[in-house]
Amino acid sequence: MALNLPNAKDQLDKERNLETFQTGSFMLDLAIGTIDKKTGLPGVRARTVLEAFGPNQTGKTLLAEMVALSVLNRNSKYKIFWLFSEEPNLERMDALGLDLERVIPWSYGSCDDADNIRLAGEGLDMACEYVKKDPFVKMVVIDSIKALVSESEMYDNKGKDRPLDATTPVAQRATLLNKFLAKWAVSN
């Protein structure tokens, strides 16, 4: 019985045909990206998991919106699944030129800790289902750490005096992301 192992050349050809999407910053595209064989432009490689983290009001959502714009402009059939933990700024998204008809939102407002985690998990499960069912869903955005953590985890053991920073371990967030990425990898 012969094993059907993937041919290295076939794998390389598949890698070469991956699309890239621009961030809106040519230098950032060069720094983190790959050159798209069709367009010749650098950008974020499709089917790549990226995480942008940092203090509030530093442009993380804007960066996601710019990549989303690149995705939607690439093909009129492409769609984005967007998990919002807060009310989305639809006016800004529209002003940027995002076709909101092709953005699939999953949003929920403030709720207690258990519901927050449950809803975030449901949102990630829904994202996986969309990616599996619809090959045109090319991007999943998880907007804000609040989308994946409970209210109590947003603050360290000193209470609500100091917000969570990027160095604080968040077990539930890691668990949810791990489950999502495992399902997402199977979908792709």
Coordinates of C-alpha atoms in Angstrom, one line a residue, residues 24-165:
G24 CA -2.6 50.6 4.3
S25 CA 1.0 51.1 5.1
F26 CA 3.5 50.0 2.5
M27 CA 6.4 49.8 5.0
L28 CA 4.3 47.7 7.4
D29 CA 3.4 45.5 4.4
L30 CA 7.0 45.0 3.6
A31 CA 7.9 44.3 7.2
I32 CA 5.3 41.6 7.9
G33 CA 4.2 40.5 4.5
T34 CA 4.8 38.4 1.5
I35 CA 4.9 39.5 -2.1
D36 CA 1.7 38.5 -3.9
K37 CA 2.6 36.7 -7.1
K38 CA -0.4 38.1 -9.0
T39 CA -0.2 41.7 -8.0
G40 CA 3.4 42.0 -7.0
L41 CA 2.4 43.9 -3.8
P42 CA 3.6 43.0 -0.3
G43 CA 1.0 42.4 2.4
V44 CA -0.4 40.1 5.0
R45 CA -0.6 36.6 3.7
A46 CA -4.1 35.1 3.4
R47 CA -4.8 32.3 6.0
T48 CA -2.4 33.9 8.5
V49 CA -3.3 34.5 12.1
L50 CA -2.2 37.9 13.3
E51 CA -2.7 39.6 16.6
A52 CA -2.4 43.3 17.1
F53 CA -2.2 44.3 20.8
G54 CA -1.3 47.5 22.6
P55 CA -2.8 50.3 24.6
N56 CA -6.2 51.8 23.8
Q57 CA -6.5 54.3 21.0
T58 CA -3.3 53.1 19.2
G59 CA -4.9 52.1 15.9
K60 CA -5.5 48.4 16.2
T61 CA -9.1 48.5 15.0
L62 CA -8.1 51.0 12.2
L63 CA -5.4 48.5 11.1
A64 CA -8.0 45.7 11.0
E65 CA -10.3 48.0 9.0
M66 CA -7.6 48.8 6.5
V67 CA -6.8 45.1 5.9
A68 CA -10.5 44.4 5.7
L69 CA -10.8 47.1 3.1
S70 CA -8.0 45.4 1.1
V71 CA -9.7 42.1 1.4
L72 CA -13.1 43.4 0.2
N73 CA -11.5 45.4 -2.6
R74 CA -9.7 42.3 -3.9
N75 CA -12.8 40.5 -4.9
S76 CA -16.4 41.5 -4.9
K77 CA -17.4 38.1 -3.4
Y78 CA -15.1 38.2 -0.4
K79 CA -16.6 38.7 3.0
I80 CA -15.4 39.4 6.6
F81 CA -16.7 37.9 9.8
W82 CA -16.2 40.6 12.6
L83 CA -16.6 39.8 16.3
F84 CA -17.4 43.0 18.1
S85 CA -17.3 43.3 21.9
E86 CA -18.5 46.9 21.7
E87 CA -20.8 48.8 19.4
P88 CA -19.0 49.1 16.1
N89 CA -18.2 52.5 14.6
L90 CA -20.2 51.8 11.4
E91 CA -19.9 55.4 10.2
R92 CA -16.1 55.3 10.2
M93 CA -16.2 51.9 8.5
D94 CA -18.5 53.2 5.9
A95 CA -16.3 56.4 5.5
L96 CA -13.3 54.2 4.9
G97 CA -15.1 52.5 2.1
L98 CA -15.9 49.1 3.7
D99 CA -18.8 47.5 2.0
L100 CA -20.9 46.8 5.1
E101 CA -23.1 44.4 3.2
R102 CA -20.1 42.0 3.1
V103 CA -19.2 42.4 6.8
I104 CA -20.9 39.7 8.9
P105 CA -21.1 41.1 12.4
W106 CA -21.3 39.2 15.7
S107 CA -21.8 41.8 18.4
Y108 CA -22.9 41.9 22.0
G109 CA -22.8 44.5 24.7
S110 CA -21.7 44.6 28.3
C111 CA -23.0 41.6 30.2
D112 CA -21.9 39.6 33.3
D113 CA -18.8 37.5 33.3
A114 CA -20.3 34.2 32.5
D115 CA -22.4 35.6 29.6
N116 CA -19.4 37.4 28.2
I117 CA -17.3 34.3 28.0
R118 CA -20.2 32.2 26.7
L119 CA -21.1 34.8 24.0
A120 CA -17.4 35.2 22.9
G121 CA -17.2 31.4 22.5
E122 CA -20.4 31.4 20.5
G123 CA -19.1 34.2 18.3
L124 CA -15.8 32.3 17.7
D125 CA -17.8 29.1 16.9
M126 CA -20.0 31.1 14.5
A127 CA -16.9 32.4 12.8
C128 CA -15.6 28.9 12.3
E129 CA -18.9 27.8 10.8
Y130 CA -18.9 30.8 8.4
V131 CA -15.3 30.0 7.3
K132 CA -16.2 26.3 6.8
K133 CA -19.4 26.9 4.9
D134 CA -18.5 30.0 2.8
P135 CA -15.1 30.0 1.0
F136 CA -15.6 33.7 0.4
V137 CA -15.2 34.6 4.1
K138 CA -11.5 35.6 3.9
M139 CA -11.0 37.3 7.2
V140 CA -12.1 37.0 10.8
V141 CA -11.6 40.0 13.0
I142 CA -11.8 39.6 16.8
D143 CA -12.1 43.3 17.8
S144 CA -10.8 44.0 21.2
I145 CA -9.6 41.8 24.0
K146 CA -12.9 42.5 25.7
A147 CA -14.4 40.2 23.1
L148 CA -12.6 37.2 24.7
V149 CA -12.4 37.9 28.4
S150 CA -14.8 38.4 31.3
E151 CA -15.1 41.7 33.1
S152 CA -13.2 40.4 36.1
E153 CA -10.3 39.4 34.0
M154 CA -10.1 42.9 32.5
Y155 CA -8.5 44.0 35.7
D156 CA -5.6 42.6 37.7
N157 CA -5.7 41.5 41.4
K158 CA -5.6 45.1 42.5
G159 CA -9.2 45.6 41.6
K160 CA -10.6 47.9 39.0
D161 CA -7.9 50.6 39.5
R162 CA -5.6 49.3 36.8
P163 CA -6.8 47.9 33.4
L164 CA -5.4 44.7 32.0
D165 CA -2.2 45.1 29.9

